[in-house]
Coordinates of C-alpha atoms and ligand atoms in Angstrom, one line a residue:
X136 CA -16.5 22.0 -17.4
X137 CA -14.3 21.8 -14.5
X138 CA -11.1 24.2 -15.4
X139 CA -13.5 27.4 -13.8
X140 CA -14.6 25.3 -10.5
X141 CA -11.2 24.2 -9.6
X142 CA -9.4 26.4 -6.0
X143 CA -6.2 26.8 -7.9
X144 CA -5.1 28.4 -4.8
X145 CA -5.8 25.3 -2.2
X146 CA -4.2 23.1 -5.4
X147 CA -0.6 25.4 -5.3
X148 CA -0.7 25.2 -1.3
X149 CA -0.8 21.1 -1.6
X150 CA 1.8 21.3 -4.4
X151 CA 4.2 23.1 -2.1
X152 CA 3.4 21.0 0.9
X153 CA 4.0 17.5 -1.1
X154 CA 7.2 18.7 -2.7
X155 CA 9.0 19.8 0.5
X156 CA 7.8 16.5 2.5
X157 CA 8.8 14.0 -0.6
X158 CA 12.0 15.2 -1.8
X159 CA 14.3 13.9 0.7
X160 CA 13.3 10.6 0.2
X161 CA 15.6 8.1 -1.0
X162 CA 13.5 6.4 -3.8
X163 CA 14.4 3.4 -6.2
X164 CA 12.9 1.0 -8.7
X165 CA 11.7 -1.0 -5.7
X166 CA 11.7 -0.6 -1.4
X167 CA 10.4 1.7 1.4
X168 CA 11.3 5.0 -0.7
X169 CA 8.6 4.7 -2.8
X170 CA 6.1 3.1 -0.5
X171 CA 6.4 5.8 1.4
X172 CA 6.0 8.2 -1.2
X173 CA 2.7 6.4 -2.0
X174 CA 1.5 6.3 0.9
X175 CA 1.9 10.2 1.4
X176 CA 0.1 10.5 -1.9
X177 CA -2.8 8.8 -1.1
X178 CA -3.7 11.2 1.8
X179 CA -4.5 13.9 -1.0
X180 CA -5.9 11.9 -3.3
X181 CA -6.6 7.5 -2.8
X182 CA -5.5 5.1 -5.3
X183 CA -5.2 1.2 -4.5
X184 CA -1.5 -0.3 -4.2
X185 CA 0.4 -3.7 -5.8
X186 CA 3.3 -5.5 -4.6
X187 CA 4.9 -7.6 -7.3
X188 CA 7.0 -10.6 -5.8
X189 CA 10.9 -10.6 -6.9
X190 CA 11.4 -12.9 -9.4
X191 CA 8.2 -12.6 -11.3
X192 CA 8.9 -12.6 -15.0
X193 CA 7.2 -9.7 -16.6
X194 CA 7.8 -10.6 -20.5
X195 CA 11.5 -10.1 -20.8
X196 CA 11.4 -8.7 -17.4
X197 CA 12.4 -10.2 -14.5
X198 CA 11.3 -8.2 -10.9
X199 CA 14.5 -7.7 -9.3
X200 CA 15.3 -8.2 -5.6
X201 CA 14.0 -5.3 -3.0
X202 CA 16.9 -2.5 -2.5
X203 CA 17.1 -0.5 1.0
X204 CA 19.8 1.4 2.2
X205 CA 20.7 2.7 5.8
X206 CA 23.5 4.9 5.3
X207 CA 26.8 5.2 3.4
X208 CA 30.1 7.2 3.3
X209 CA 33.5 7.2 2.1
X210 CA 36.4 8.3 4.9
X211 CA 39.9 9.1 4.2
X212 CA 42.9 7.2 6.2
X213 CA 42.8 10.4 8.5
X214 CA 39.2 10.0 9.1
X215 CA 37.8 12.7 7.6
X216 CA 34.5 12.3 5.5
X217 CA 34.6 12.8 2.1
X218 CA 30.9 12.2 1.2
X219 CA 28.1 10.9 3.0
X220 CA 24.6 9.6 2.1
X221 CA 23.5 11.6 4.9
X222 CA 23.9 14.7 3.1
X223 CA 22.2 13.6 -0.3
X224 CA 21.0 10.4 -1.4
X225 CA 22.3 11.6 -4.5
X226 CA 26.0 10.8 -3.5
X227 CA 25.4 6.7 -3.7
X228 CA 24.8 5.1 -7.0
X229 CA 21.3 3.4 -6.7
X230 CA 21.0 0.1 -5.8
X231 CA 24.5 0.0 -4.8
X232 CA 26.1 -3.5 -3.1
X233 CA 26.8 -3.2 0.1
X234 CA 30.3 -2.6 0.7
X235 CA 32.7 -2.6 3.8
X236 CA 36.5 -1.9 2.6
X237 CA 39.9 -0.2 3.0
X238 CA 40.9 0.8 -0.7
X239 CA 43.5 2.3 -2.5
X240 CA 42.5 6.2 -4.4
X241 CA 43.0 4.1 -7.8
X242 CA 40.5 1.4 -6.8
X243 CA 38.3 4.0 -5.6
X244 CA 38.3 6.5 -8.6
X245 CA 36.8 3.4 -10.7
X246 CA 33.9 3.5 -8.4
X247 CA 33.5 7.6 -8.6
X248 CA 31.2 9.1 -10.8
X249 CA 31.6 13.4 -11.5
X250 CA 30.3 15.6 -13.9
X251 CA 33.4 17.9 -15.7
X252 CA 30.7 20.3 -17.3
X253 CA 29.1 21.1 -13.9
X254 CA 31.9 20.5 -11.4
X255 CA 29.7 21.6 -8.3
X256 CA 27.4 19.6 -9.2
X257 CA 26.6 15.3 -8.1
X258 CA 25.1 13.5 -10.8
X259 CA 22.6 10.8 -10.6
X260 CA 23.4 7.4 -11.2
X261 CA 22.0 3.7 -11.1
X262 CA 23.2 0.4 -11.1
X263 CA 19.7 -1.8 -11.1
X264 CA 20.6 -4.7 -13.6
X265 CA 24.5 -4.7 -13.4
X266 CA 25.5 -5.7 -9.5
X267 CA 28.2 -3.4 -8.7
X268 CA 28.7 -0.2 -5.8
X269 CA 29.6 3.5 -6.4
X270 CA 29.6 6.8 -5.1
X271 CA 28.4 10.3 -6.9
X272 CA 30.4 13.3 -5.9
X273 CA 30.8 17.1 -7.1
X274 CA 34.1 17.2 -10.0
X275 CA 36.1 19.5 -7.6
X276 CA 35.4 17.8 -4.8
X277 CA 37.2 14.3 -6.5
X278 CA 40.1 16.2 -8.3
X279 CA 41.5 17.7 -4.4
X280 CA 41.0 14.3 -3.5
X281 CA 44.8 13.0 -2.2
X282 CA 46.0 10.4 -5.0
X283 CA 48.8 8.7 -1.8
X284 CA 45.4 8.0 0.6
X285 CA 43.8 5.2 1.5
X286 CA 39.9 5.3 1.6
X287 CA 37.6 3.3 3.5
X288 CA 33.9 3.2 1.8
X289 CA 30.9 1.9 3.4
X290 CA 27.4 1.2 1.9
X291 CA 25.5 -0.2 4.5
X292 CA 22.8 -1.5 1.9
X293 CA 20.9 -4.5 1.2
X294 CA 19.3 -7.0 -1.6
X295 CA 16.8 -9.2 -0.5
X296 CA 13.4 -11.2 -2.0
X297 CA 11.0 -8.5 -1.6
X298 CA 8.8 -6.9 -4.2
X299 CA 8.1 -3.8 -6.5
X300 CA 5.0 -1.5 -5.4
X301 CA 3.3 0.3 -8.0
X302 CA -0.2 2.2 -8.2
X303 CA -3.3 2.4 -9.5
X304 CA -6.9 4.2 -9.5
X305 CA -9.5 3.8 -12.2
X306 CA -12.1 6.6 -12.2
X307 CA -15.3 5.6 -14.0
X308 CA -16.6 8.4 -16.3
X309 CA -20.5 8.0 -18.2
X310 CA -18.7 6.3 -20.9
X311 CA -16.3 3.6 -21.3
X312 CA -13.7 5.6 -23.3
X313 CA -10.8 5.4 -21.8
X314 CA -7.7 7.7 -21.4
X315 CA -4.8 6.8 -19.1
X316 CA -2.6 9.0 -17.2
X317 CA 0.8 7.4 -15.7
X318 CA 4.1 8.7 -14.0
X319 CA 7.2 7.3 -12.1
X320 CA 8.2 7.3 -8.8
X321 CA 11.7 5.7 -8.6
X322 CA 14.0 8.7 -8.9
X323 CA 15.8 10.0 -5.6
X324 CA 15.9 13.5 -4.7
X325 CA 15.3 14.9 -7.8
X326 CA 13.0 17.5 -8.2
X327 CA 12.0 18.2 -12.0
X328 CA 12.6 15.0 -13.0
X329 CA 10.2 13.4 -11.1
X330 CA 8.6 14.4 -8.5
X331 CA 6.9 17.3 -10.2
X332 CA 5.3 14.6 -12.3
X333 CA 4.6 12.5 -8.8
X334 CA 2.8 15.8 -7.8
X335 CA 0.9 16.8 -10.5
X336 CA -0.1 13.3 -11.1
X337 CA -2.0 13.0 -7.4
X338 CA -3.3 16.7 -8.2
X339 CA -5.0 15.6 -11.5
X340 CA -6.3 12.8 -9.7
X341 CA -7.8 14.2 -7.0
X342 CA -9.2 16.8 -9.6
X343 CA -10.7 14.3 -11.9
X344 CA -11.8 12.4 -9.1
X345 CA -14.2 15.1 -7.2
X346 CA -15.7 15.4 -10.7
X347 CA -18.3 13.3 -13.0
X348 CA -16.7 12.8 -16.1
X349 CA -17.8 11.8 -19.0
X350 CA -14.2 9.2 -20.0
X351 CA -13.2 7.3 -17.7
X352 CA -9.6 7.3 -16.9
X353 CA -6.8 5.1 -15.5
X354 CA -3.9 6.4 -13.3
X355 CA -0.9 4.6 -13.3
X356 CA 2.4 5.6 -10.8
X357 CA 5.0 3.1 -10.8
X358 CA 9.1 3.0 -11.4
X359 CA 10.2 3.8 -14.6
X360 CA 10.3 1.2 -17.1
X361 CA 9.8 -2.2 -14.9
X362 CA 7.3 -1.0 -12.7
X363 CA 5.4 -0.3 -16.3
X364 CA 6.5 -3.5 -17.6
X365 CA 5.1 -5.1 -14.5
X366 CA 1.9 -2.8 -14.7
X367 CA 1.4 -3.7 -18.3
X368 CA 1.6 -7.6 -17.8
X369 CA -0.9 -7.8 -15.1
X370 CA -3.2 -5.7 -16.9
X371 CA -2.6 -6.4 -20.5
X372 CA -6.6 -7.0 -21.7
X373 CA -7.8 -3.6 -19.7
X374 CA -5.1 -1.0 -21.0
X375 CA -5.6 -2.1 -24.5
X376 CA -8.9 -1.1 -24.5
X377 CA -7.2 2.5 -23.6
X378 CA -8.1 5.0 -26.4
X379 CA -4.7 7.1 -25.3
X380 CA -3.0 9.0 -22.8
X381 CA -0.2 11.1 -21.1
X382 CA 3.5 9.7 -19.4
X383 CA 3.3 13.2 -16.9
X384 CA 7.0 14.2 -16.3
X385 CA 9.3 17.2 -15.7
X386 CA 6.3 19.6 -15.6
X387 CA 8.0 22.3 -13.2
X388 CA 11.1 23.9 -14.0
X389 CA 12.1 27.1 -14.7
X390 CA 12.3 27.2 -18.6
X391 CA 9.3 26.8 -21.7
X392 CA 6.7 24.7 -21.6
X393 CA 6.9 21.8 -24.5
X394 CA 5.3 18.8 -25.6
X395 CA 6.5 15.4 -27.2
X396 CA 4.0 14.1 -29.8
X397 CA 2.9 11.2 -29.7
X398 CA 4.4 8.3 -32.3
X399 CA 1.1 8.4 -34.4
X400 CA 1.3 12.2 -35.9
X401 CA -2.0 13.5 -35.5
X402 CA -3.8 11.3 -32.0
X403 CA -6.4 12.5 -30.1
X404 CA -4.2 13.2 -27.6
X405 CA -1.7 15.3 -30.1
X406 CA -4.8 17.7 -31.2
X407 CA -5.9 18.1 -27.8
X408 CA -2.7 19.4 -26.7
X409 CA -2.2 22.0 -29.9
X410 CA -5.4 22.8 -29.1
X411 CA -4.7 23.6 -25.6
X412 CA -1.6 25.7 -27.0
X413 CA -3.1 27.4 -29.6
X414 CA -6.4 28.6 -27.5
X415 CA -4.2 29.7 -24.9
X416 CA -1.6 31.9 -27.2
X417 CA 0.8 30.0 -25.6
X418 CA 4.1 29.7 -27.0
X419 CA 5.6 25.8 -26.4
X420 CA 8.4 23.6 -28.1
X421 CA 7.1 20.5 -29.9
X422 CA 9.1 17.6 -30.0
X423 CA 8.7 14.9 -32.5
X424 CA 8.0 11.3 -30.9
X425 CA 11.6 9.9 -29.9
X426 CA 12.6 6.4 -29.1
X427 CA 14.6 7.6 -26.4
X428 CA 12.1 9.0 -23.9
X429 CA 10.1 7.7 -20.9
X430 CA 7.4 4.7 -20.3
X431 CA 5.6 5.9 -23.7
X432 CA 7.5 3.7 -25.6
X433 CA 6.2 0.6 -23.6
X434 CA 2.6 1.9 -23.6
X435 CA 3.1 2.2 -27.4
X436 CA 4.8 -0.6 -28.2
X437 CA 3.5 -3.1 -31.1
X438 CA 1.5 -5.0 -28.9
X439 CA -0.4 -1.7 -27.1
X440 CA 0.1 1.0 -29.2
X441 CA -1.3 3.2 -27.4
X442 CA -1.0 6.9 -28.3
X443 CA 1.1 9.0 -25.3
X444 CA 1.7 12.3 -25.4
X445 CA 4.0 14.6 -22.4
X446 CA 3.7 18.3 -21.8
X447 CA 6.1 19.4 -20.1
X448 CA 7.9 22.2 -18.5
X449 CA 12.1 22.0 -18.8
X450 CA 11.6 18.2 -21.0
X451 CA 14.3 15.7 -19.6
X452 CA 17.7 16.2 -21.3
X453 CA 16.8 19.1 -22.2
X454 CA 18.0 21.7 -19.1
X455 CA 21.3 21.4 -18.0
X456 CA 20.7 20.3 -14.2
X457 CA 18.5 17.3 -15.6
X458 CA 19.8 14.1 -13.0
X459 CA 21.7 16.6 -11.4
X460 CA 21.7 17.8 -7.6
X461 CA 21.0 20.9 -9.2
X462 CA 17.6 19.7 -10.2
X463 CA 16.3 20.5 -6.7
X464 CA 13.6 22.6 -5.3
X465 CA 15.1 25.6 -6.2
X466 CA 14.7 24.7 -9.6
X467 CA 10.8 24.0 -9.6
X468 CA 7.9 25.6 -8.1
X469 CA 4.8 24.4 -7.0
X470 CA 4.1 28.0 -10.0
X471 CA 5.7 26.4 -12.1
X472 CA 3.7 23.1 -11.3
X473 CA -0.1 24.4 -11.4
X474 CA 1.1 26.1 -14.8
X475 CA 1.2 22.9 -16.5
X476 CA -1.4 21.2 -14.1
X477 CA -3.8 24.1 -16.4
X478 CA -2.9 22.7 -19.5
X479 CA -3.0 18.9 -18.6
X480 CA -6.7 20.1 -17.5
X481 CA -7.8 21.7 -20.4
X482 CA -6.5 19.5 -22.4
X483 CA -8.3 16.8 -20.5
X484 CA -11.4 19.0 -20.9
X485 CA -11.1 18.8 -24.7
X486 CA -11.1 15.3 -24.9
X487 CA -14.4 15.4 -22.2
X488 CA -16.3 17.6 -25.1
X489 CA -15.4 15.8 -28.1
X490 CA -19.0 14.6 -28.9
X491 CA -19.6 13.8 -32.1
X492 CA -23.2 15.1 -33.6
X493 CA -25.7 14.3 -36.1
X494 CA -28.2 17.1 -37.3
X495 CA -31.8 16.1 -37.7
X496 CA -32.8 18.9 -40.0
X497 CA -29.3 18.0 -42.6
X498 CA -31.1 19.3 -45.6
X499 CA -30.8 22.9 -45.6
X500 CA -29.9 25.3 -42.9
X501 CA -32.7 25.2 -40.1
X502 CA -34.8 28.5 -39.4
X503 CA -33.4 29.4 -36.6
X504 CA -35.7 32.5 -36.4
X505 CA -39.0 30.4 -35.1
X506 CA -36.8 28.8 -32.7
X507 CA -35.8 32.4 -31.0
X508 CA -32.2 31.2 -32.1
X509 CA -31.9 34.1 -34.4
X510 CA -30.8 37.7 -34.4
X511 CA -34.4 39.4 -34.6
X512 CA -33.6 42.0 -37.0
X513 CA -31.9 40.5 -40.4
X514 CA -28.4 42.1 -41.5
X515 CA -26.1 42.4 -38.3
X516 CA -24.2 39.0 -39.4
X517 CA -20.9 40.6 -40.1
X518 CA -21.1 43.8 -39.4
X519 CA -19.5 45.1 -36.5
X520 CA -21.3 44.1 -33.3
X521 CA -22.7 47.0 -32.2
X522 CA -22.8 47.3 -28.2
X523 CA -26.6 46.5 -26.9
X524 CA -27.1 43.6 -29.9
X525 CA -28.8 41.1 -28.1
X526 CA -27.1 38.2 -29.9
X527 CA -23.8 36.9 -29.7
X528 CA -21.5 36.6 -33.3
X529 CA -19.8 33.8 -31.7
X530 CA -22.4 31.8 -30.5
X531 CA -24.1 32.2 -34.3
X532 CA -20.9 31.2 -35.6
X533 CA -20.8 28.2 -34.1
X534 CA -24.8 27.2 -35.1
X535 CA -24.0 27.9 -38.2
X536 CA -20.9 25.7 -38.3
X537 CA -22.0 23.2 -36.4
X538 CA -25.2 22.5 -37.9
X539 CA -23.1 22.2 -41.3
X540 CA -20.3 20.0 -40.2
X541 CA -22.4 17.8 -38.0
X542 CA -22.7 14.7 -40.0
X543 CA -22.4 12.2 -37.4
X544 CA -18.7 12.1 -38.5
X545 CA -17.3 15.0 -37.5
X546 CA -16.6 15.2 -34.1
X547 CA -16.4 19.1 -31.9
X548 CA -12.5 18.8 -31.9
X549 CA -12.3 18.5 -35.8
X550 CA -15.1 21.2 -36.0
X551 CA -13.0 23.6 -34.0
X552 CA -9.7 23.0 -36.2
X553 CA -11.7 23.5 -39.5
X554 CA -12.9 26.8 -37.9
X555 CA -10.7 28.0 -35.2
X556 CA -13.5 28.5 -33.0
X557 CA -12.9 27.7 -29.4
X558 CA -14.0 24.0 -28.2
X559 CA -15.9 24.7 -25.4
X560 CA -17.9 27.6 -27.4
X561 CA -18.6 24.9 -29.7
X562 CA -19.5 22.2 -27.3
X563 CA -21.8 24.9 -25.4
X564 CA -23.4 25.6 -28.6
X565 CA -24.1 21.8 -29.5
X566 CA -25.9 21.0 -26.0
X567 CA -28.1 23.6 -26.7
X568 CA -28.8 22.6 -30.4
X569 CA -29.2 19.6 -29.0
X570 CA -31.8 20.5 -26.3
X571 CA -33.4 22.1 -29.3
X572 CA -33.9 19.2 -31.2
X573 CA -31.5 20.1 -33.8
X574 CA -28.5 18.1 -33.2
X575 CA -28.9 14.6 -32.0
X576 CA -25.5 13.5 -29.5
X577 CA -24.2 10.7 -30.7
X578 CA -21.5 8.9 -28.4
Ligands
ZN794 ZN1 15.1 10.5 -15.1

């Protein structure tokens, strides 16, 4: 599989590159922010690009006018600045009026968001259905603010018929089963949440794309929630042939790795993952499926239900910087990023080896002896292997197990969770039972 052929090195150094470059740029739900963090994108890795006209209903969803921004500030009466877009996008509520006023410090402080429990700290907030302005700004910096000042605030912003840009790449594997793998681009400059996702979403895509692959998959980046609204209408018939799939998000922060189930129990994509975990030693915290989440609970809604699983490193609301200006690159690292990139892989490798098998000889064990499958000399299985056997205890595990649970119905994922014997062993195994004659493939 492709986990051992990958330059993890090369990978880390394009992680690195694409986080510095993309997180000063102001993104949004719609606008040049996140066409040009598309565009930057495809230069590791192509995918094809939609524009969705303003006004296009999108089931309850209506595509909202374009948002841009040039600058804004407030100034005190004195002319000093107080905060300026300038110095972080964070600082003006996204998608922001314009505005162009002299204002009292009561009028103001309506239009001030702060954070009491981090006071250094400017918080991330939005105003895309509800027109209104505002600025984000550090608690400390707000309470020295002079109460007897007037303030003049300028957003030099603007709302106009545009569109929403979202996009897409469909890899063709042998087979038509399909697994999708989406993210979001609309948040500013915020580094855990989301542009490690952004990241490791082009990584995985250039990955899967140099490779023959036996799924297909479909990769999805668009803004949260209405650019997967919008996504989802236009392609309703093709993603509900989708057999399930990952929302990739927060993936590079300092703290444990975890993963949010998916809202069926037990999907494919739910054993994969354990799997993944459990192969690996790898200690993780499991979140049950929760309403409250990202894009998963359009992709799973009645209508799609479509199971979608997120591993993550530092989950969103979980760390205390999350939409913080603390969530910045000094919280992530491209590390940090190529960590979880490994277990989206061989996760993704699981699902590429899930074959399900039929034995042609299902009557009794086969004689494995005639077919130089067997230890030569009878009663090493379980003893100790002693060094110089020429046979490996593993790889006879596995015939033995496989050639019993092979029914046609059990597939190599369920085989390895009634045994606890690693997939790929397994899958190794089955090809060459297979080229044998002894197992027939049967996807
Ligand atoms: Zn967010």
């Amino acid at each position: 599989m492709f986990y051992d052929n990958i330059d993890w090195k090369s990978l880390k150094t394009i992680a690195n590159n694409l986080l510095k470059e993309l997180f000063p740029i102001c993104r949004s739900i719609t606008g040049d922010g996140v066409r040009k963090s598309l565009s930057i994108l495809k230069e590791i890795s192509d995918f094809n690009l939609f524009e969705i006209p303003t006004g296009t209903q999108c089931y309850d969803w209506t595509i909202p006018q374009e948002w841009s921004i040039k600058s804004a500030y407030i100034k005190d009466q004195d002319g000093n600045i107080i905060v300026d877009f300038d110095n972080s996008n964070l600082h003006v509520v996204n998608y922001s009026q314009p505005i162009d006023k002299i204002i009292t410090y009561d009028e103001l402080a309506k239009h001030i968001h702060t954070l009491k429990n981090l006071p250094d700290a400017i918080p991330y907030r939005t105003t895309y259905y509800n027109s209104d302005w505002g600025f984000c700004m550090s608690y400390n910096k707000f309470k020295n603010l002079d109460k007897s000042k007037k303030y003049y605030v300028k957003i030099d912003s603007n709302l106009k018929t545009g569109s929403l840009t979202y996009g897409e790449k469909f890899i063709t594997g042998k087979t038509d089963n399909t697994y999708l793998l989406s993210t979001y681009c609309c948040h500013p400059s915020l580094a855990n949440d989301n542009l490690s996702g952004m990241v490791l979403w082009t990584l995985l895509l250039k990955i899967l794309s140099e490779f023959q692959t036996n799924n297909s998959y479909k990769f999805v980046i668009a803004p949260e929630t209405i650019g997967v609204i919008a996504y989802l209408n236009q392609n309703e018939t093709e993603i509900k042939k989708v057999n399930g799939g990952f929302v990739i998000t927060t993936v590079a922060g300092k703290g444990k790795f975890g993963y949010k189930n998916s809202f069926l129990e037990n999907s494919i994509i739910d054993r994969v993952v354990k799997k993944t975990f459990q192969e690996l030693n790898q200690k993780y915290i499991h979140y049950d499926f929760d309403i409250y989440g990202s894009d998963e609970t359009h992709y799973s809604a009645p209508f799609f239900r479509i199971p979608i699983g997120t591993i993550c490193k530092d989950k969103y609301y979980e760390y205390d910087y999350y939409h913080t200006s603390y969530d910045n690159l000094d919280y992530i690292s491209a590390e940090s990023l190529i960590e979880t990139l490994k277990l989206y892989i061989l996760s993704i490798e699981k699902l590429e080896m899930n074959f399900k098998y039929k034995s042609l000889i299902p009557y009794c064990e086969p004689m494995f002896g005639k077919r130089n499958l067997y230890p030569k000399i009878g009663g090493q299985i379980k003893q100790s292997v002693a060094e110089g056997n020429d046979y490996d205890i593993n790889e006879m595990d596995c015939m033995l197990w496989l050639m019993f649970y092979c029914d046609g119905e059990h597939d190599i994922l369920s085989i390895s969770e009634k045994t606890n014997l690693p997939v790929n062993h397994l899958y190794r195994v089955a090809e060459k039972l297979h080229e044998h004659k002894l197992l027939k493939k049967m996807r």
